[in-house]
Short mmCIF file of C-alpha atoms in Angstrom, two decimals:
data_model
loop_
_atom_site.label_atom_id
_atom_site.label_comp_id
_atom_site.label_asym_id
_atom_site.label_seq_id
_atom_site.Cartn_x
_atom_site.Cartn_y
_atom_site.Cartn_z
CA ASP A 239 -43.68 -26.64 1.68
CA ARG A 240 -41.30 -28.89 3.63
CA ALA A 241 -41.85 -31.69 1.09
CA VAL A 242 -41.03 -29.30 -1.78
CA ARG A 243 -37.84 -28.15 -0.06
CA LEU A 244 -36.83 -31.82 0.29
CA CYS A 245 -37.72 -32.48 -3.39
CA ALA A 246 -40.38 -34.96 -2.23
CA TYR A 247 -42.71 -33.80 -4.96
CA GLN A 248 -45.21 -36.67 -4.94
CA GLU A 249 -45.82 -36.08 -1.25
CA ALA A 250 -46.03 -32.32 -1.78
CA ILE A 251 -48.54 -32.70 -4.63
CA ALA A 252 -50.71 -34.96 -2.48
CA HIS A 253 -50.72 -32.45 0.41
CA LEU A 254 -51.39 -29.47 -1.85
CA SER A 255 -54.20 -31.24 -3.70
CA ARG A 256 -55.85 -32.23 -0.42
CA GLY A 257 -55.44 -28.67 0.88
CA LEU A 258 -57.21 -27.32 -2.20
CA GLU A 259 -60.07 -29.80 -1.78
CA LEU A 260 -60.61 -28.60 1.78
CA LEU A 261 -60.24 -24.94 0.86
CA LEU A 262 -62.75 -25.05 -1.97
CA ALA A 263 -65.40 -26.22 0.46
CA LEU A 264 -65.13 -22.92 2.37
CA PRO A 265 -67.24 -19.83 1.58
CA GLY A 266 -65.63 -17.18 -0.63
CA SER A 267 -63.59 -14.40 1.00
CA PRO A 268 -60.41 -12.43 0.28
CA GLU A 269 -58.54 -14.57 2.81
CA ARG A 270 -59.77 -17.78 1.17
CA ASP A 271 -58.72 -16.50 -2.28
CA GLN A 272 -55.27 -15.55 -0.97
CA GLN A 273 -54.82 -19.03 0.48
CA GLU A 274 -55.99 -20.66 -2.75
CA LEU A 275 -53.53 -18.55 -4.74
CA ALA A 276 -50.66 -19.77 -2.56
CA LEU A 277 -51.78 -23.39 -2.93
CA GLN A 278 -52.31 -23.22 -6.71
CA LEU A 279 -48.94 -21.58 -7.25
CA SER A 280 -47.20 -24.15 -5.06
CA LEU A 281 -49.03 -27.03 -6.77
CA GLY A 282 -48.13 -25.86 -10.27
CA THR A 283 -44.51 -25.35 -9.24
CA ALA A 284 -44.29 -28.80 -7.59
CA LEU A 285 -45.75 -30.48 -10.68
CA ILE A 286 -43.25 -28.74 -12.96
CA ARG A 287 -40.30 -29.55 -10.72
CA GLN A 288 -41.33 -33.21 -10.70
CA GLY A 289 -41.43 -33.17 -14.50
CA SER A 290 -45.18 -33.11 -15.22
CA PHE A 291 -46.43 -30.74 -17.90
CA GLY A 292 -49.99 -31.87 -18.59
CA PRO A 293 -52.46 -29.04 -19.26
CA GLU A 294 -55.13 -30.68 -17.12
CA GLN A 295 -52.95 -30.31 -14.00
CA VAL A 296 -50.19 -27.74 -14.43
CA GLY A 297 -52.04 -25.58 -16.92
CA ALA A 298 -55.16 -25.58 -14.79
CA ALA A 299 -53.25 -24.69 -11.60
CA PHE A 300 -51.46 -21.72 -13.17
CA ALA A 301 -54.55 -20.55 -15.08
CA ARG A 302 -56.48 -20.40 -11.81
CA ALA A 303 -53.54 -18.71 -10.06
CA ARG A 304 -53.46 -16.08 -12.79
CA GLU A 305 -57.19 -15.49 -12.46
CA LEU A 306 -56.85 -14.99 -8.71
CA CYS A 307 -53.87 -12.62 -9.13
CA GLU A 308 -55.82 -10.45 -11.53
CA GLN A 309 -58.88 -10.43 -9.27
CA MET A 310 -56.86 -9.37 -6.24
CA GLY A 311 -54.34 -7.11 -7.97
CA LYS A 312 -51.38 -9.20 -6.80
CA GLU A 313 -48.76 -8.07 -9.32
CA THR A 314 -45.74 -9.74 -7.69
CA GLN A 315 -47.47 -13.11 -7.64
CA LEU A 316 -48.80 -12.49 -11.15
CA CYS A 317 -45.23 -11.96 -12.33
CA ARG A 318 -44.29 -15.34 -10.87
CA VAL A 319 -47.33 -17.04 -12.40
CA LEU A 320 -46.66 -15.62 -15.86
CA GLY A 321 -43.02 -16.68 -15.61
CA GLU A 322 -43.97 -20.24 -14.72
CA LEU A 323 -46.49 -20.25 -17.59
CA ALA A 324 -43.59 -19.30 -19.87
CA VAL A 325 -41.67 -22.33 -18.53
CA PHE A 326 -44.74 -24.54 -18.95
CA HIS A 327 -45.27 -23.61 -22.60
CA PHE A 328 -41.55 -23.70 -23.41
CA VAL A 329 -41.26 -27.27 -22.17
CA ARG A 330 -44.33 -28.19 -24.22
CA ALA A 331 -42.66 -26.60 -27.30
CA GLU A 332 -45.43 -24.01 -27.51
CA HIS A 333 -42.97 -21.24 -28.17
CA ARG A 334 -45.34 -18.53 -29.32
CA GLN A 335 -47.29 -18.78 -26.07
CA ALA A 336 -44.06 -19.02 -24.07
CA ARG A 337 -42.79 -15.84 -25.70
CA GLU A 338 -45.99 -13.95 -24.83
CA PHE A 339 -45.95 -15.00 -21.18
CA ALA A 340 -42.21 -14.32 -20.82
CA ALA A 341 -42.67 -10.81 -22.24
CA GLU A 342 -45.57 -10.10 -19.84
CA ALA A 343 -43.61 -11.41 -16.86
CA PHE A 344 -40.54 -9.38 -17.82
CA SER A 345 -42.59 -6.19 -18.13
CA LEU A 346 -44.10 -6.69 -14.67
CA ALA A 347 -40.69 -7.54 -13.21
CA GLN A 348 -39.22 -4.31 -14.55
CA GLN A 349 -42.15 -2.33 -13.14
CA SER A 350 -41.67 -3.96 -9.73
CA GLY A 351 -38.02 -2.93 -9.50
CA ASP A 352 -37.26 -6.20 -7.66
CA PRO A 353 -33.77 -7.30 -8.85
CA LEU A 354 -34.57 -10.98 -8.30
CA LEU A 355 -37.73 -10.80 -10.41
CA VAL A 356 -35.88 -8.83 -13.10
CA ALA A 357 -33.19 -11.53 -13.20
CA LEU A 358 -35.87 -14.20 -13.54
CA GLY A 359 -37.43 -12.14 -16.32
CA HIS A 360 -34.14 -12.13 -18.23
CA TRP A 361 -33.82 -15.88 -17.66
CA GLN A 362 -37.31 -16.51 -19.07
CA GLN A 363 -36.62 -14.27 -22.07
CA GLY A 364 -33.34 -16.13 -22.53
CA PHE A 365 -34.66 -19.67 -22.71
CA VAL A 366 -37.55 -18.61 -24.95
CA SER A 367 -35.05 -16.93 -27.33
CA PHE A 368 -32.94 -20.09 -27.28
CA GLY A 369 -35.92 -22.20 -28.29
CA LEU A 370 -36.61 -19.82 -31.16
CA GLY A 371 -33.02 -20.21 -32.37
CA ARG A 372 -32.11 -16.63 -31.47
CA PHE A 373 -28.82 -17.50 -29.84
CA THR A 374 -27.35 -14.00 -29.71
CA ALA A 375 -30.45 -12.56 -28.02
CA ALA A 376 -30.64 -15.55 -25.68
CA ARG A 377 -27.04 -15.11 -24.60
CA ALA A 378 -27.56 -11.39 -23.95
CA HIS A 379 -30.39 -12.23 -21.53
CA PHE A 380 -28.42 -15.03 -19.85
CA GLN A 381 -25.48 -12.68 -19.36
CA GLN A 382 -27.78 -10.36 -17.42
CA VAL A 383 -28.70 -13.23 -15.11
CA ILE A 384 -25.09 -14.36 -14.75
CA SER A 385 -23.85 -10.86 -13.89
CA PHE A 386 -26.51 -10.64 -11.15
CA TYR A 387 -26.26 -14.18 -9.79
CA GLU A 388 -24.25 -14.90 -6.65
CA PRO A 389 -24.74 -18.58 -5.74
CA GLN A 390 -24.32 -18.22 -1.97
CA GLU A 391 -26.63 -15.22 -1.89
CA HIS A 392 -29.33 -16.20 -4.38
CA HIS A 393 -29.48 -20.01 -4.52
CA GLN A 394 -31.86 -20.50 -1.60
CA SER A 395 -34.04 -17.55 -2.62
CA LEU A 396 -34.46 -18.91 -6.14
CA VAL A 397 -35.18 -22.42 -4.89
CA SER A 398 -37.77 -21.07 -2.44
CA LEU A 399 -39.32 -18.89 -5.13
CA ARG A 400 -39.65 -21.46 -7.91
CA GLY A 401 -38.34 -24.80 -6.74
CA SER A 402 -35.04 -24.74 -8.65
CA ASP A 403 -32.08 -22.45 -9.22
CA ALA A 404 -32.55 -20.34 -12.36
CA GLY A 405 -28.98 -19.06 -11.95
CA VAL A 406 -27.34 -22.40 -12.70
CA ASN A 407 -29.91 -23.00 -15.43
CA ALA A 408 -28.88 -19.72 -17.10
CA LEU A 409 -25.23 -20.80 -16.94
CA SER A 410 -26.22 -24.13 -18.53
CA PHE A 411 -28.08 -22.54 -21.42
CA ASP A 412 -25.19 -20.13 -21.86
CA ALA A 413 -22.91 -23.11 -22.55
CA CYS A 414 -25.26 -24.22 -25.34
CA CYS A 415 -25.39 -20.70 -26.79
CA LEU A 416 -21.60 -20.43 -26.72
CA TRP A 417 -21.26 -23.65 -28.69
CA ALA A 418 -23.87 -22.68 -31.28
CA LEU A 419 -22.32 -19.24 -31.74
CA GLY A 420 -18.92 -20.77 -32.46
CA TYR A 421 -17.03 -20.81 -29.16
CA PRO A 422 -16.57 -24.53 -28.37
CA GLU A 423 -13.78 -24.15 -25.79
CA GLN A 424 -15.67 -21.51 -23.84
CA ALA A 425 -18.77 -23.68 -24.01
CA LEU A 426 -16.89 -26.68 -22.62
CA GLN A 427 -15.43 -24.63 -19.77
CA ARG A 428 -18.84 -23.14 -18.94
CA SER A 429 -20.30 -26.65 -18.91
CA LYS A 430 -17.63 -27.97 -16.55
CA ASP A 431 -17.92 -24.98 -14.22
CA VAL A 432 -21.71 -25.05 -13.89
CA LEU A 433 -21.76 -28.80 -13.32
CA ALA A 434 -19.21 -28.44 -10.52
CA LEU A 435 -21.27 -25.59 -9.02
CA ALA A 436 -24.52 -27.55 -9.15
CA ARG A 437 -22.90 -30.51 -7.41
CA GLU A 438 -21.52 -28.19 -4.75
CA LEU A 439 -24.93 -26.57 -4.15
CA GLY A 440 -26.46 -30.03 -3.75
CA HIS A 441 -30.04 -29.27 -4.79
CA PRO A 442 -31.31 -32.35 -6.73
CA VAL A 443 -33.68 -30.64 -9.17
CA SER A 444 -31.21 -27.86 -9.94
CA LEU A 445 -28.57 -30.53 -10.57
CA ALA A 446 -30.95 -32.41 -12.89
CA ASP A 447 -31.50 -29.14 -14.75
CA VAL A 448 -27.75 -28.71 -15.19
CA LEU A 449 -27.15 -32.32 -16.20
CA ALA A 450 -29.71 -31.92 -18.99
CA PHE A 451 -28.98 -28.42 -20.30
CA GLY A 452 -25.45 -27.79 -19.08
CA ALA A 453 -23.94 -31.25 -19.58
CA CYS A 454 -25.90 -33.56 -21.92
CA MET A 455 -26.90 -30.95 -24.49
CA PRO A 456 -23.52 -29.21 -24.95
CA THR A 457 -21.56 -32.50 -24.98
CA LYS A 458 -23.96 -33.80 -27.61
CA MET A 459 -23.38 -30.61 -29.63
CA ARG A 460 -19.63 -31.19 -29.26
CA ARG A 461 -20.06 -34.83 -30.44
CA ASP A 462 -18.44 -36.18 -27.28
CA ALA A 463 -20.29 -39.48 -27.07
CA CYS A 464 -18.54 -40.82 -23.96
CA ALA A 465 -19.17 -37.65 -21.95
CA LEU A 466 -22.80 -37.64 -23.10
CA ARG A 467 -23.18 -41.26 -21.96
CA ASP A 468 -21.72 -40.49 -18.53
CA HIS A 469 -23.87 -37.38 -18.02
CA ALA A 470 -27.01 -39.23 -19.13
CA ASP A 471 -26.25 -42.10 -16.74
CA GLU A 472 -25.85 -39.63 -13.87
CA LEU A 473 -29.10 -37.89 -14.77
CA MET A 474 -30.96 -41.21 -14.88
CA GLN A 475 -29.52 -42.34 -11.52
CA LEU A 476 -30.40 -39.04 -9.84
CA SER A 477 -33.91 -39.12 -11.33
CA ARG A 478 -34.55 -42.62 -10.02
CA GLU A 479 -33.26 -41.74 -6.54
CA LYS A 480 -35.37 -38.58 -6.29
CA ALA A 481 -38.47 -39.83 -8.16
CA LEU A 482 -38.20 -37.32 -11.03
CA PRO A 483 -39.92 -39.12 -13.93
CA GLY A 484 -39.63 -36.26 -16.41
CA TRP A 485 -35.87 -36.02 -15.95
CA LEU A 486 -35.59 -39.83 -16.12
CA ALA A 487 -37.28 -39.74 -19.53
CA THR A 488 -34.85 -37.10 -20.76
CA GLY A 489 -31.84 -38.96 -19.38
CA THR A 490 -33.02 -42.15 -21.11
CA ALA A 491 -33.36 -40.37 -24.46
CA TYR A 492 -29.89 -38.85 -24.13
CA ARG A 493 -28.48 -42.24 -23.11
CA GLY A 494 -29.91 -43.59 -26.34
CA GLU A 495 -28.34 -40.74 -28.29
CA SER A 496 -24.93 -41.54 -26.82
CA ALA A 497 -25.31 -45.19 -27.83
CA VAL A 498 -26.19 -44.13 -31.38
CA MET A 499 -23.09 -41.89 -31.50
CA LEU A 500 -20.99 -44.87 -30.33
CA GLY A 501 -22.35 -47.04 -33.17
CA GLN A 502 -24.77 -49.07 -31.03
CA PHE A 503 -27.72 -48.29 -33.29
CA GLN A 504 -30.25 -50.91 -32.20
CA GLU A 505 -29.78 -50.30 -28.48
CA GLY A 506 -29.61 -46.54 -28.99
CA VAL A 507 -32.76 -46.27 -31.07
CA ALA A 508 -34.67 -48.42 -28.56
CA LEU A 509 -33.58 -46.21 -25.65
CA MET A 510 -34.35 -43.05 -27.59
CA ARG A 511 -37.86 -44.25 -28.41
CA GLU A 512 -38.40 -45.23 -24.75
CA GLY A 513 -37.25 -41.84 -23.49
CA MET A 514 -39.15 -39.86 -26.13
CA GLY A 515 -42.34 -41.80 -25.39
CA ALA A 516 -42.04 -41.09 -21.67
CA GLU A 517 -41.29 -37.41 -22.34
CA GLN A 518 -44.35 -37.00 -24.51
CA ALA A 519 -46.53 -38.81 -21.97
CA ALA A 520 -45.43 -36.17 -19.43
CA GLY A 521 -46.09 -33.33 -21.91
CA ILE A 522 -42.37 -32.65 -22.48
CA ARG A 523 -41.70 -31.70 -26.12
CA MET A 524 -38.81 -29.22 -25.83
CA TYR A 525 -36.26 -31.85 -26.92
CA LEU A 526 -38.42 -33.37 -29.65
CA THR A 527 -36.85 -31.85 -32.78
CA GLU A 528 -33.40 -32.53 -31.31
CA HIS A 529 -34.20 -36.19 -30.61
CA LEU A 530 -35.90 -36.66 -33.99
CA CYS A 531 -32.81 -35.26 -35.69
CA THR A 532 -30.55 -37.82 -33.98
CA LEU A 533 -33.07 -40.60 -34.61
CA ALA A 534 -33.19 -39.77 -38.33
CA GLU A 535 -29.40 -39.80 -38.54
CA ALA A 536 -29.28 -43.15 -36.73
CA LEU A 537 -31.83 -44.65 -39.11
CA GLY A 538 -29.68 -43.56 -42.03
CA LYS A 539 -26.55 -45.12 -40.55
CA ALA A 540 -28.55 -48.30 -39.92
CA GLY A 541 -29.34 -48.52 -43.64
CA GLN A 542 -32.84 -47.02 -43.47
CA PRO A 543 -32.50 -43.56 -45.06
CA ALA A 544 -36.13 -43.50 -46.25
CA GLN A 545 -37.35 -43.92 -42.67
CA GLY A 546 -34.87 -41.29 -41.60
CA LEU A 547 -36.28 -38.83 -44.13
CA THR A 548 -39.82 -39.54 -42.91
CA THR A 549 -38.65 -38.79 -39.37
CA LEU A 550 -37.11 -35.53 -40.55
CA ASP A 551 -40.34 -34.54 -42.30
CA GLU A 552 -42.03 -34.92 -38.92
CA ALA A 553 -39.37 -32.78 -37.25
CA LEU A 554 -39.48 -30.04 -39.90
CA ALA A 555 -43.29 -29.93 -39.66
CA LEU A 556 -42.89 -29.53 -35.91
CA VAL A 557 -40.54 -26.58 -36.48
CA GLU A 558 -43.20 -24.79 -38.48
CA GLU A 559 -45.95 -25.70 -36.00
CA THR A 560 -44.12 -24.64 -32.85
CA ASP A 561 -41.30 -22.26 -33.90
CA GLN A 562 -38.86 -24.64 -32.16
CA ARG A 563 -35.84 -23.62 -34.23
CA GLN A 564 -32.68 -24.23 -32.21
CA TRP A 565 -31.94 -27.42 -34.24
CA GLU A 566 -33.41 -26.24 -37.53
CA ALA A 567 -30.09 -25.94 -39.39
CA GLU A 568 -29.06 -29.43 -38.31
CA LEU A 569 -32.36 -30.90 -39.56
CA HIS A 570 -31.63 -29.62 -43.07
CA ARG A 571 -28.04 -30.89 -42.93
CA ILE A 572 -29.08 -34.40 -41.91
CA GLN A 573 -31.76 -34.30 -44.61
CA ALA A 574 -29.05 -33.66 -47.19
CA ASN A 575 -26.96 -36.57 -45.89
CA LEU A 576 -29.93 -38.95 -46.05
CA LEU A 577 -30.84 -37.86 -49.56
CA LEU A 578 -27.31 -38.76 -50.68
CA MET A 579 -27.58 -42.14 -48.93
CA GLN A 580 -30.68 -42.92 -50.97
CA GLY A 581 -28.89 -42.33 -54.24
CA GLU A 582 -26.15 -40.26 -55.83
CA ASP A 583 -27.77 -39.48 -59.17
CA ALA A 584 -28.11 -35.90 -60.37
CA ALA A 585 -31.57 -35.45 -58.85
CA ALA A 586 -30.45 -36.70 -55.43
CA GLN A 587 -27.38 -34.47 -55.51
CA ALA A 588 -29.45 -31.42 -56.47
CA ALA A 589 -31.89 -32.08 -53.63
CA ALA A 590 -29.04 -32.59 -51.18
CA GLU A 591 -27.35 -29.38 -52.30
CA ALA A 592 -30.59 -27.48 -51.71
CA SER A 593 -30.82 -28.92 -48.18
CA TYR A 594 -27.19 -28.03 -47.38
CA LEU A 595 -27.76 -24.50 -48.62
CA ALA A 596 -30.94 -24.26 -46.52
CA ALA A 597 -28.94 -25.37 -43.46
CA ILE A 598 -26.31 -22.72 -44.14
CA GLU A 599 -28.94 -20.02 -44.65
CA VAL A 600 -30.65 -20.88 -41.34
CA ALA A 601 -27.33 -21.02 -39.48
CA ARG A 602 -26.25 -17.64 -40.83
CA ARG A 603 -29.57 -16.08 -39.89
CA GLN A 604 -29.11 -17.44 -36.36
CA HIS A 605 -25.40 -16.45 -36.20
CA ALA A 606 -24.84 -20.14 -35.41
CA ARG A 607 -21.28 -20.59 -36.68
CA SER A 608 -20.96 -24.15 -35.42
CA TRP A 609 -24.08 -25.28 -37.29
CA GLU A 610 -22.85 -23.39 -40.37
CA LEU A 611 -19.47 -25.15 -40.25
CA ARG A 612 -21.10 -28.59 -40.26
CA ALA A 613 -23.38 -27.74 -43.17
CA ALA A 614 -20.55 -26.12 -45.16
CA THR A 615 -18.39 -29.22 -44.63
CA GLY A 616 -21.13 -31.43 -46.03
CA LEU A 617 -21.70 -29.15 -49.01
CA ALA A 618 -17.95 -28.90 -49.70
CA ARG A 619 -17.71 -32.71 -49.80
CA LEU A 620 -20.57 -32.84 -52.30
CA TRP A 621 -19.07 -30.14 -54.50
CA ARG A 622 -15.69 -31.86 -54.38
CA GLU A 623 -17.25 -35.06 -55.71
CA GLN A 624 -18.83 -33.00 -58.49
CA GLY A 625 -15.46 -31.54 -59.43
CA ARG A 626 -16.31 -28.10 -58.05
CA THR A 627 -13.13 -27.99 -55.99
CA GLU A 628 -12.61 -24.25 -56.01
CA GLU A 629 -16.16 -23.50 -54.85
CA ALA A 630 -15.88 -26.19 -52.17
CA GLY A 631 -12.66 -24.73 -50.82
CA GLN A 632 -14.03 -21.21 -50.83
CA ILE A 633 -17.24 -21.89 -48.88
CA LEU A 634 -15.42 -24.04 -46.30
CA ALA A 635 -12.41 -21.77 -45.87
CA GLU A 636 -14.66 -18.78 -45.22
CA ILE A 637 -16.42 -20.31 -42.22
CA TYR A 638 -13.38 -22.26 -40.95
CA GLY A 639 -11.33 -19.06 -40.97
CA TRP A 640 -13.85 -17.40 -38.67
CA PHE A 641 -13.04 -19.74 -35.73
CA THR A 642 -10.44 -18.82 -33.13
CA GLU A 643 -10.75 -21.81 -30.76
CA GLY A 644 -11.79 -25.45 -30.52
CA PHE A 645 -9.50 -26.72 -33.27
CA ASP A 646 -9.32 -30.16 -31.59
CA THR A 647 -13.09 -30.68 -31.78
CA PRO A 648 -14.39 -33.21 -34.34
CA ASP A 649 -16.14 -30.62 -36.53
CA LEU A 650 -13.07 -28.39 -36.89
CA VAL A 651 -10.70 -31.35 -37.31
CA GLU A 652 -12.82 -32.76 -40.15
CA ALA A 653 -13.18 -29.36 -41.80
CA LYS A 654 -9.40 -28.82 -41.68
CA GLU A 655 -8.69 -32.26 -43.18
CA LEU A 656 -11.11 -31.57 -46.02
CA LEU A 657 -9.61 -28.12 -46.60
CA ASP A 658 -6.11 -29.64 -46.81
CA ASP A 659 -7.33 -32.22 -49.30
CA LEU A 660 -9.02 -29.55 -51.41
CA SER A 661 -5.93 -27.35 -51.44
CA SER A 662 -3.75 -30.23 -52.66
CA GLU A 663 -6.00 -31.12 -55.59
#
């Protein structure tokens, strides 16, 4: 327990594994089962906090913990186990399973009447909804956590309960939801605030959480390459200092994405592949469609649109396999761009138009105004080239007119420039 509190997870895992070996040699009894439950729950939590998500270790620990909870009727511990299983499957991009476990945990939390468990239940429902591309539902759950969360009161309790602070994680995901839903300035402010809070709290794993979800992801969404590079560098440095291999893999992939955004395609693709390989070796797949999307775009910019389209086929197949849909609209938009890079004949333009329209349809279904704006901008450019100026102006003006903030962000600046050009033709 002391090692976990100090984020010395390798040492903690070694102690907990040895404790289980000794315990399993003892004859069965209620006391022995209670001790095993505590050890299995602590082991699974330590593995997750370190960044390991292999089913042979984490899955086995939580499966056994669940079995013991059900045998002994330990509903509070079962609620915790089910919640961590939701985290486990979410990180592995097994969203259907994550949704089932999150729903079970939330039901038990509500029955318990424990405000902390209820808040955790909302947090679990929130990140699962985010993964499914249900940004409005996700934000509603995160708002429940945020309205409950008082850092000075709840930080230590949450860290003791699950090894990291779900409160700052909820604030981080909320920044991503705000951006997707069309509030870029609010998203940026949320990102800055939660990063400052995480640094103030000083818990390494909670800070790594925030650097990934509250800093790297929203700055990537905003297309702020320099900020993404700086956040990724900080995440990598922290991960090396605290021996957090899972977070190091994610930081490396994001560092590669920033290099790609800055035009350093060869270096960026190499770093992305390194980070993605390390993530998958650890069982981390929650960023996979996002990384594949950026990789496909980079391949196109490097003059390899066919390889980019093959990468997108892999990502879109993954969407259908896992229900990982938070980047689905962007996958279709990049697909359209790559199709146009391959050729601008009538067939290529028709295929690209279909992909842009698919991106818009997905974005509208998800209420993801920022994704819709990007797709509409691409489609308006295509229609303009085809001489369909009036249609182009109409589809772009409709979504651009919805926004009330963030007019200095790249997406809105580009949309406004295109609208001005269309209106003058």
